[in-house]
PDB file of C-alpha atoms in Angstrom:
ATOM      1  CA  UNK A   1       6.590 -66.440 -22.139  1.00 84.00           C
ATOM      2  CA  UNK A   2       6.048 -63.911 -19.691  1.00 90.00           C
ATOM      3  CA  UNK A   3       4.001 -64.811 -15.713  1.00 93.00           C
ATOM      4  CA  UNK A   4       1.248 -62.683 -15.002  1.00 94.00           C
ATOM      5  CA  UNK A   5       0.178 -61.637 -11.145  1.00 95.00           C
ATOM      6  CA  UNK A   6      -2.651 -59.619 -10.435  1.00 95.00           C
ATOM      7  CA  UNK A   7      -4.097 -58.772  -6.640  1.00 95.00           C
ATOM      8  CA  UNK A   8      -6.628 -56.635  -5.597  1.00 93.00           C
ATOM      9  CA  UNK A   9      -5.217 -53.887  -3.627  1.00 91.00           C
ATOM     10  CA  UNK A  10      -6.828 -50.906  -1.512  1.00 89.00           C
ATOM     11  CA  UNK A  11      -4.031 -49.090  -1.849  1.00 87.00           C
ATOM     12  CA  UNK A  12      -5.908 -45.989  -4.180  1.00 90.00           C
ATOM     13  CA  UNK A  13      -3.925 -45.648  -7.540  1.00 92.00           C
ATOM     14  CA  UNK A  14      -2.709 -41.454  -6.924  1.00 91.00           C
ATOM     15  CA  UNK A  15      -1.363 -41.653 -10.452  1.00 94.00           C
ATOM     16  CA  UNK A  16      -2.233 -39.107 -12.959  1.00 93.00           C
ATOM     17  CA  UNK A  17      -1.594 -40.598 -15.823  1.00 95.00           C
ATOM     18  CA  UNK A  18      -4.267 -43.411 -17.274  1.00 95.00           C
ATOM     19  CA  UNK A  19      -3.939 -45.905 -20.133  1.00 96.00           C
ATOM     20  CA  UNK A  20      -6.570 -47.301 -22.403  1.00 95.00           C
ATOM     21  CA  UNK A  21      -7.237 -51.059 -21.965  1.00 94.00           C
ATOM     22  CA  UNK A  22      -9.007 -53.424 -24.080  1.00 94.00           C
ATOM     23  CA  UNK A  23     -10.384 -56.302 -23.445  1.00 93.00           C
ATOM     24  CA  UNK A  24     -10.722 -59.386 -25.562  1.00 93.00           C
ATOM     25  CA  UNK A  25     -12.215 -63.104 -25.225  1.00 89.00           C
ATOM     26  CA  UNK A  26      -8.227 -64.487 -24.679  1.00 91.00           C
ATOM     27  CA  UNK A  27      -6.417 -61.394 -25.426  1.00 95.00           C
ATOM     28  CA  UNK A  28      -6.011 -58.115 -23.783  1.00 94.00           C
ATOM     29  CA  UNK A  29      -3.992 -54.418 -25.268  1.00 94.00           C
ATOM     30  CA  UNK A  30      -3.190 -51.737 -23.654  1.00 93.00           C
ATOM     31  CA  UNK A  31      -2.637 -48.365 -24.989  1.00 92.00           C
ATOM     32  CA  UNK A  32       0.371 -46.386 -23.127  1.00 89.00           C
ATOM     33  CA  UNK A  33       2.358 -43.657 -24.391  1.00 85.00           C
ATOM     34  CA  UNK A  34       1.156 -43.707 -27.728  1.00 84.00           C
ATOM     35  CA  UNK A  35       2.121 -47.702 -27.955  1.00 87.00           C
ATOM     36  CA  UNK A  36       0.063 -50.775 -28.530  1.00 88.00           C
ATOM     37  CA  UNK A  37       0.707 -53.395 -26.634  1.00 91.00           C
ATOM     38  CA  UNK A  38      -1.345 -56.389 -27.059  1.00 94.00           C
ATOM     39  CA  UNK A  39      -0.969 -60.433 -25.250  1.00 95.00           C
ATOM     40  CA  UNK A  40      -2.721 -63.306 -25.364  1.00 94.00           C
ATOM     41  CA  UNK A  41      -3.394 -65.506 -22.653  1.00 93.00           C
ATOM     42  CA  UNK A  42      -2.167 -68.815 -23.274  1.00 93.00           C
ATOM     43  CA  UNK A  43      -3.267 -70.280 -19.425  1.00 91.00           C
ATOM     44  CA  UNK A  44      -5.339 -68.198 -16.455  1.00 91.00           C
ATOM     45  CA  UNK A  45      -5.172 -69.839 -12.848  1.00 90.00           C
ATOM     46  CA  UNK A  46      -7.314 -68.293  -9.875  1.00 91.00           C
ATOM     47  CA  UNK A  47      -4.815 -68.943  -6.891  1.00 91.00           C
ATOM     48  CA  UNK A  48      -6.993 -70.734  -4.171  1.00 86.00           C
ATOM     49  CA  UNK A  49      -7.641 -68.568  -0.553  1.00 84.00           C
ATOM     50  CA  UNK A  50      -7.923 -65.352  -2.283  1.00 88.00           C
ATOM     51  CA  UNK A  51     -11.475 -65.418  -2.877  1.00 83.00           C
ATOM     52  CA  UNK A  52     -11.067 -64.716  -6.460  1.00 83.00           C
ATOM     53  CA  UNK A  53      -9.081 -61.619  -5.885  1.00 89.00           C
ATOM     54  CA  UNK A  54      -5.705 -63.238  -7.200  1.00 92.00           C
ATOM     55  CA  UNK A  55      -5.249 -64.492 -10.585  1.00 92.00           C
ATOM     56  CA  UNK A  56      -1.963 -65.726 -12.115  1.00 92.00           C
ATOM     57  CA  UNK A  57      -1.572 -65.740 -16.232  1.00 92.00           C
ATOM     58  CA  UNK A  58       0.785 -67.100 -18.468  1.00 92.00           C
ATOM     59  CA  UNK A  59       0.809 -64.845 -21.784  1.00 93.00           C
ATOM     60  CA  UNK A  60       1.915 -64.493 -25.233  1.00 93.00           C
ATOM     61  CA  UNK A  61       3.305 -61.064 -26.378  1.00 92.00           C
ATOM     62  CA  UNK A  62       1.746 -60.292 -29.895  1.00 93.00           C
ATOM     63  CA  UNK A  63       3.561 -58.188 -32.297  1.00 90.00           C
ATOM     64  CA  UNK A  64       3.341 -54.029 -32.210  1.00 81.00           C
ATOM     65  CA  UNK A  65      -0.048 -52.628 -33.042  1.00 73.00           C
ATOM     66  CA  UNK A  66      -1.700 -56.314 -33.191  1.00 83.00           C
ATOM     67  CA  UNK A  67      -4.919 -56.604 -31.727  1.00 75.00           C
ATOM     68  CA  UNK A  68      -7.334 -60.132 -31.257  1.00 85.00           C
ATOM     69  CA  UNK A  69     -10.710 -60.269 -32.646  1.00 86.00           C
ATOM     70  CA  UNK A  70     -14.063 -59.827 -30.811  1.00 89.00           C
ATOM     71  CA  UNK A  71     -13.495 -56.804 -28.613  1.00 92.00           C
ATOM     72  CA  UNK A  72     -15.637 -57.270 -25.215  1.00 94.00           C
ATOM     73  CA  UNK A  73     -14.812 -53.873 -23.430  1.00 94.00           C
ATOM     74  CA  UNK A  74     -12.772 -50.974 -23.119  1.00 95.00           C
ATOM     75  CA  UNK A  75     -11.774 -48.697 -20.273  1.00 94.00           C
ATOM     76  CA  UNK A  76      -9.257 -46.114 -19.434  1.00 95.00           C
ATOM     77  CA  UNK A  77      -8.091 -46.439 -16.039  1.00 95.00           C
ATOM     78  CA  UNK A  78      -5.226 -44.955 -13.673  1.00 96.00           C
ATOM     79  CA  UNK A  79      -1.753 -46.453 -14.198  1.00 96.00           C
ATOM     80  CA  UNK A  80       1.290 -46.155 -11.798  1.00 95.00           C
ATOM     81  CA  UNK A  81       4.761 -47.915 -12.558  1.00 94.00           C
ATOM     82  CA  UNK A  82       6.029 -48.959  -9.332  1.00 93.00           C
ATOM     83  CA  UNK A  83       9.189 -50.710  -9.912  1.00 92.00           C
ATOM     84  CA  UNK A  84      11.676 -53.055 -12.301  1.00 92.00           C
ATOM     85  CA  UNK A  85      14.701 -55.176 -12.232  1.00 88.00           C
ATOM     86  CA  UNK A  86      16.038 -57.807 -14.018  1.00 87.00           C
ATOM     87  CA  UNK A  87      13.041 -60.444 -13.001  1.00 86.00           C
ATOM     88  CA  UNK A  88       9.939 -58.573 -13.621  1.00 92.00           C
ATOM     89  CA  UNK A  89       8.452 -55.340 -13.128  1.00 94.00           C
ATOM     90  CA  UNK A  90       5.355 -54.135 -10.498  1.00 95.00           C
ATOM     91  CA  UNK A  91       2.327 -51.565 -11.856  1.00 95.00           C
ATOM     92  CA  UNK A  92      -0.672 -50.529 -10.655  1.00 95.00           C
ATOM     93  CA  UNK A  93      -3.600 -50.753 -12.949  1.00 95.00           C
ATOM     94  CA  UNK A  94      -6.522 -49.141 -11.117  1.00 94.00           C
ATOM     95  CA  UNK A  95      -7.395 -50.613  -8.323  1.00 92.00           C
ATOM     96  CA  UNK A  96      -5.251 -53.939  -9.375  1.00 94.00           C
ATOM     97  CA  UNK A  97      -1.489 -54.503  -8.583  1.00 96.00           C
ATOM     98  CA  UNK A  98       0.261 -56.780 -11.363  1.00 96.00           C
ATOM     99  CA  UNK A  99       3.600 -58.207 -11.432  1.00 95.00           C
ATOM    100  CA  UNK A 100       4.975 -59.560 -15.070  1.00 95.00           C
ATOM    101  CA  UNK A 101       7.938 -61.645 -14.832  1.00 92.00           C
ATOM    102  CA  UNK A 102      10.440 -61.936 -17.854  1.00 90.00           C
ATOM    103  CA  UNK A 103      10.229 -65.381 -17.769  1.00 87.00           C
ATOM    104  CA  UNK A 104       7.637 -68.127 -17.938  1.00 88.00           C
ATOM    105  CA  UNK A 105       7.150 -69.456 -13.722  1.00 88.00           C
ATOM    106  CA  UNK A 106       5.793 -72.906 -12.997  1.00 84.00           C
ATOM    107  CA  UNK A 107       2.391 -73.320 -12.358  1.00 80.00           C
ATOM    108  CA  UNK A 108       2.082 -75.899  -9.831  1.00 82.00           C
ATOM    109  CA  UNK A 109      -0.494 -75.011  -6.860  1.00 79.00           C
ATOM    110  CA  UNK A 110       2.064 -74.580  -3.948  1.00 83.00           C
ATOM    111  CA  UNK A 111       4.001 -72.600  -6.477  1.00 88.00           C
ATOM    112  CA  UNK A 112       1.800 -69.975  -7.877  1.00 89.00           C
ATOM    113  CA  UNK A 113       0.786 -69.386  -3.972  1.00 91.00           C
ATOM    114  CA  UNK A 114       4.335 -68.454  -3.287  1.00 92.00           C
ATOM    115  CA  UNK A 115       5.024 -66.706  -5.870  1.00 91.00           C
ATOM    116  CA  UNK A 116       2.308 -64.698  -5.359  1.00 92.00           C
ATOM    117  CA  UNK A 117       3.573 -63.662  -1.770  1.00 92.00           C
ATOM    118  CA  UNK A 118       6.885 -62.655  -3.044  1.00 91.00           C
ATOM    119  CA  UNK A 119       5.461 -60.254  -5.744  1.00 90.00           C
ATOM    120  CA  UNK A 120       3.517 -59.086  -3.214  1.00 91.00           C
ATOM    121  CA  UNK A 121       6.178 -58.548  -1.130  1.00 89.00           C
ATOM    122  CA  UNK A 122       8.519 -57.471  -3.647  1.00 87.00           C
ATOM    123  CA  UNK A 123       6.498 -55.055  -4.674  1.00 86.00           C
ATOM    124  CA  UNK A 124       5.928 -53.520  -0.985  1.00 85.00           C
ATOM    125  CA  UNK A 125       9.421 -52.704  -0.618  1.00 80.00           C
ATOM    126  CA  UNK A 126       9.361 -49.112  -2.070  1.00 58.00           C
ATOM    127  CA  UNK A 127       8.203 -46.362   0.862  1.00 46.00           C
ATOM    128  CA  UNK A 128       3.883 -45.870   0.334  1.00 45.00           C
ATOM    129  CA  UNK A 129       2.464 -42.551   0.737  1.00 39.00           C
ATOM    130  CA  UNK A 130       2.548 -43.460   4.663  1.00 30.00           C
ATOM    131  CA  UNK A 131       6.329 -43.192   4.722  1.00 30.00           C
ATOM    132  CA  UNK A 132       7.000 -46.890   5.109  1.00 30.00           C
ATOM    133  CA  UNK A 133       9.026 -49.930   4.023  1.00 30.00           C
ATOM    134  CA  UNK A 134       8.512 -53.467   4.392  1.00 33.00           C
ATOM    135  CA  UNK A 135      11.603 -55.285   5.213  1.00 33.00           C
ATOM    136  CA  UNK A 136      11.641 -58.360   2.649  1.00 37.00           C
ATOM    137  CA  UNK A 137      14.129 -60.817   0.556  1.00 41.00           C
ATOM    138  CA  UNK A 138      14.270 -59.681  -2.881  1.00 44.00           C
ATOM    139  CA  UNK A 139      13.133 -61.453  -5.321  1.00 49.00           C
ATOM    140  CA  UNK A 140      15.804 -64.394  -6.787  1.00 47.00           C
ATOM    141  CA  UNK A 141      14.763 -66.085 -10.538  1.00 47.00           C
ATOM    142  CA  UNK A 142      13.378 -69.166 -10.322  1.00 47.00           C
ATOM    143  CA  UNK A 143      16.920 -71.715 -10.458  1.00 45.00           C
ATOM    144  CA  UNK A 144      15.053 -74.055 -12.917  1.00 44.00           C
ATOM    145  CA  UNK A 145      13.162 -71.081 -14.832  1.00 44.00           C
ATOM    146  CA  UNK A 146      16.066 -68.208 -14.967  1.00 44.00           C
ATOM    147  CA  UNK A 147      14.415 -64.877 -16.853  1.00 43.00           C
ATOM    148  CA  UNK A 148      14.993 -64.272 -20.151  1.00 43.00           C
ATOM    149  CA  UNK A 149      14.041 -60.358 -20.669  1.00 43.00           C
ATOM    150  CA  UNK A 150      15.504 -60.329 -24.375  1.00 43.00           C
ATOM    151  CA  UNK A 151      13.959 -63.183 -25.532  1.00 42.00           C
ATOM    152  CA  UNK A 152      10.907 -65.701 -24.606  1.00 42.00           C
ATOM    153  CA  UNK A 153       9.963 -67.948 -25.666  1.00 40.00           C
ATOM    154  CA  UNK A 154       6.645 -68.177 -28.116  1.00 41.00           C
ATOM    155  CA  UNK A 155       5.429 -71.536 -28.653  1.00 40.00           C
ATOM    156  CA  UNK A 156       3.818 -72.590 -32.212  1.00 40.00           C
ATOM    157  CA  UNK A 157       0.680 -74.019 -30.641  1.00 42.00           C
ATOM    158  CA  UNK A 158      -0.952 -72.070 -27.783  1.00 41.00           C
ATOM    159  CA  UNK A 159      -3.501 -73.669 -25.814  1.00 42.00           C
ATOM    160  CA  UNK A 160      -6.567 -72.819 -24.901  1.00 42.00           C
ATOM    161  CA  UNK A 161      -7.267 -75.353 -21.463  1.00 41.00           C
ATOM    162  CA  UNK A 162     -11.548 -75.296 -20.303  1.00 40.00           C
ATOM    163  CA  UNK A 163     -11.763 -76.865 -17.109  1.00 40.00           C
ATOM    164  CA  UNK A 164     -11.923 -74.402 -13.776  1.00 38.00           C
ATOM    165  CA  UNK A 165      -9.725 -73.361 -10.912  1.00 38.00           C
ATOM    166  CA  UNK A 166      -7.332 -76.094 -11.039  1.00 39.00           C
ATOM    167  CA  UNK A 167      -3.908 -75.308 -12.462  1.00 38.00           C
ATOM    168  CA  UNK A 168      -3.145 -78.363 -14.058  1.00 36.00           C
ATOM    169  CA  UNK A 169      -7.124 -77.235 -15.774  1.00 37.00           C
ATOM    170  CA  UNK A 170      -7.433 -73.879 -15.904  1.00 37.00           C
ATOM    171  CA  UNK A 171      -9.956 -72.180 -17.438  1.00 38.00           C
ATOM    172  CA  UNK A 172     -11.041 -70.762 -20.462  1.00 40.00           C
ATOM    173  CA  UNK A 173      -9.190 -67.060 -20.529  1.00 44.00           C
ATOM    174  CA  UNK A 174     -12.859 -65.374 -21.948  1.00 44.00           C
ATOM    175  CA  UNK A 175     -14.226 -65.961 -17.894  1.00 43.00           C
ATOM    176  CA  UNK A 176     -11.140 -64.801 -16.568  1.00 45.00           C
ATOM    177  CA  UNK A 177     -10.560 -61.866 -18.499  1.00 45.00           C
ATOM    178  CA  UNK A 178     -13.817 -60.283 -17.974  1.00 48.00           C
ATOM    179  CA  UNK A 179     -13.761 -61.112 -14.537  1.00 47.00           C
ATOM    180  CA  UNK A 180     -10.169 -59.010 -13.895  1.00 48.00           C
ATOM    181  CA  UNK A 181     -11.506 -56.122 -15.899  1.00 47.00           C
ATOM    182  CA  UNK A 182     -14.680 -55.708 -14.493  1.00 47.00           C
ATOM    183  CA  UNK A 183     -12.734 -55.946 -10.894  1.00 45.00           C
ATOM    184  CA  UNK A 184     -10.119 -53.209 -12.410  1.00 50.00           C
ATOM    185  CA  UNK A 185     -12.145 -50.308 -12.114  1.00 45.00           C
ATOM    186  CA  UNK A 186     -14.282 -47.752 -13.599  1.00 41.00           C
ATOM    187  CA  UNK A 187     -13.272 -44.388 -13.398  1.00 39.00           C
ATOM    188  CA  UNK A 188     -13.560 -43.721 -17.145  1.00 42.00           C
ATOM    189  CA  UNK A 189     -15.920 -46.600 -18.149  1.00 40.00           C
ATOM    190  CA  UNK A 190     -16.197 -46.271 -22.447  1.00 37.00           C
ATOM    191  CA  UNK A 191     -19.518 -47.272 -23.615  1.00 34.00           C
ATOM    192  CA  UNK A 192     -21.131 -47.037 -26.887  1.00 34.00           C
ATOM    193  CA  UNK A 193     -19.490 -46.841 -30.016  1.00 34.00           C
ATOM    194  CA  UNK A 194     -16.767 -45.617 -28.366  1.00 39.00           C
ATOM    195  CA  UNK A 195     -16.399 -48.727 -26.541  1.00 40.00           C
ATOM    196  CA  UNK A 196     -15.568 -50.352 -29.486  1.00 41.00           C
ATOM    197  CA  UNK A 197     -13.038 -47.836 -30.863  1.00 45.00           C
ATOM    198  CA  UNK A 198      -9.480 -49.326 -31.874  1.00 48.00           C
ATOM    199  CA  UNK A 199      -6.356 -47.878 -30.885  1.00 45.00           C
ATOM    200  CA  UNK A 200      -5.363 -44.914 -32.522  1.00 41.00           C
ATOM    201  CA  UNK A 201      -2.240 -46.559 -34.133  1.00 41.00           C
ATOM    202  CA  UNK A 202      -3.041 -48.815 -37.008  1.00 37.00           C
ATOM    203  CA  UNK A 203      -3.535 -52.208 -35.948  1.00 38.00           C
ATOM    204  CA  UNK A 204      -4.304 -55.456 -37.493  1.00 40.00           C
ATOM    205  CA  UNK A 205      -6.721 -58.357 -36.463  1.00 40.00           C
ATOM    206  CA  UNK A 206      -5.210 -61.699 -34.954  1.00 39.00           C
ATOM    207  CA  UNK A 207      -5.729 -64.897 -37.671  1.00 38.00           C
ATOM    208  CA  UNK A 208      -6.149 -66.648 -34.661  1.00 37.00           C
ATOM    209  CA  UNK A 209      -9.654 -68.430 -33.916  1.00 34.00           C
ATOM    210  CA  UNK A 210     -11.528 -66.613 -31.090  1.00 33.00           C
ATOM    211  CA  UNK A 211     -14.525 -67.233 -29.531  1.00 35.00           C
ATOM    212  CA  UNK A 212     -16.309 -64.238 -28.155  1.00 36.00           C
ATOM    213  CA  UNK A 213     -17.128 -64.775 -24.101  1.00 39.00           C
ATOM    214  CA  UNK A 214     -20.355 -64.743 -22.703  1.00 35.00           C
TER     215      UNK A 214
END
């Protein structure tokens, strides 16, 4: 199962190219090149001392062209691939950096907080349009929790955890969800019908019971 980071950066996104992305109760799709790509969160943490501006997920990739039911928004926003190697890969998503691991990483407090750094870090080793480089340790796989790009893990019973903030309770992905997309930015906000529009590629509604957020 793949690790989710997200950070708010001020770093503007210069990218030209923008994706669609829909937003579900515990699911989210994004459409990118003419693919579907949908996940649902199985566990959403909001790392303490970042004042809500750094979330870790852990996620469920759903087959091609599925989608979850009970669509809450849609938006098409700026997207920039920054970098990949064998233990993740760094993109910025409008005004949000995210780092997806290969592999599922533990979720204890102490070490979502340092895992966050290294993204971070990781991710601020390429030169930014100042001319730059931060000097930092690459990244290393977990020892306990190697990557495995070719094939997670999907458990049979995902859960779907309700009490806050806490990792060992984190809670319910519908608060969560909103909350990173309405922090992702705007620049092409979809509203009306066309904020509940599909994907263009044919797509099929999860079986899975959803509750739609508040």
């Amino acid at each position: 199962m793949p690790s989710i980071f997200i950070w708010k950066t001020d770093v503007p996104n210069p990218s030209k190219q923008y994706i669609r992305y829909y937003s579900g109760s515990n699911w989210f799709l994004e459409d990118k090149d003419g693919t579907s790509t949908g996940y649902m969160y199985l566990q959403q943490i909001v790392i303490p001392g970042y004042d809500h501006s750094a979330i870790t997920f852990i996620v469920k990739k759903m087959p091609q062209d599925w989608v979850g039911s009970h669509l809450l928004e849609v938006h098409q926003v700026p997207y920039r691939f920054i970098k990949s190697d064998q233990y993740g890969v760094v993109e910025q998503i409008g005004n949000w950096m995210r780092f997806m691991s290969h592999g599922e990483i533990p979720t204890t407090i102490d070490n979502v907080v340092e895992e966050l750094e290294k993204s971070k870090q990781w991710a601020a080793q390429l030169p930014n349009q100042y001319g730059s480089r931060m000097h930092t340790t690459p990244r290393v796989p977990h020892p306990s929790h190697p990557p495995h790009p070719s094939h997670p893990s999907h458990p049979s019973h995902p859960s779907h955890p309700s009490h806050p903030s806490h990792p060992s309770h984190p809670p319910h992905p519908q608060h969560l969800s909103r909350h990173y997309v309405k922090k992702i930015g705007h620049p092409n906000h979809i509203s009306g019908t066309n904020a509940h529009q599909k994907p263009t590629r044919r797509i099929h509604h999860s079986n899975a019971s959803i509750q739609k957020g508040c």
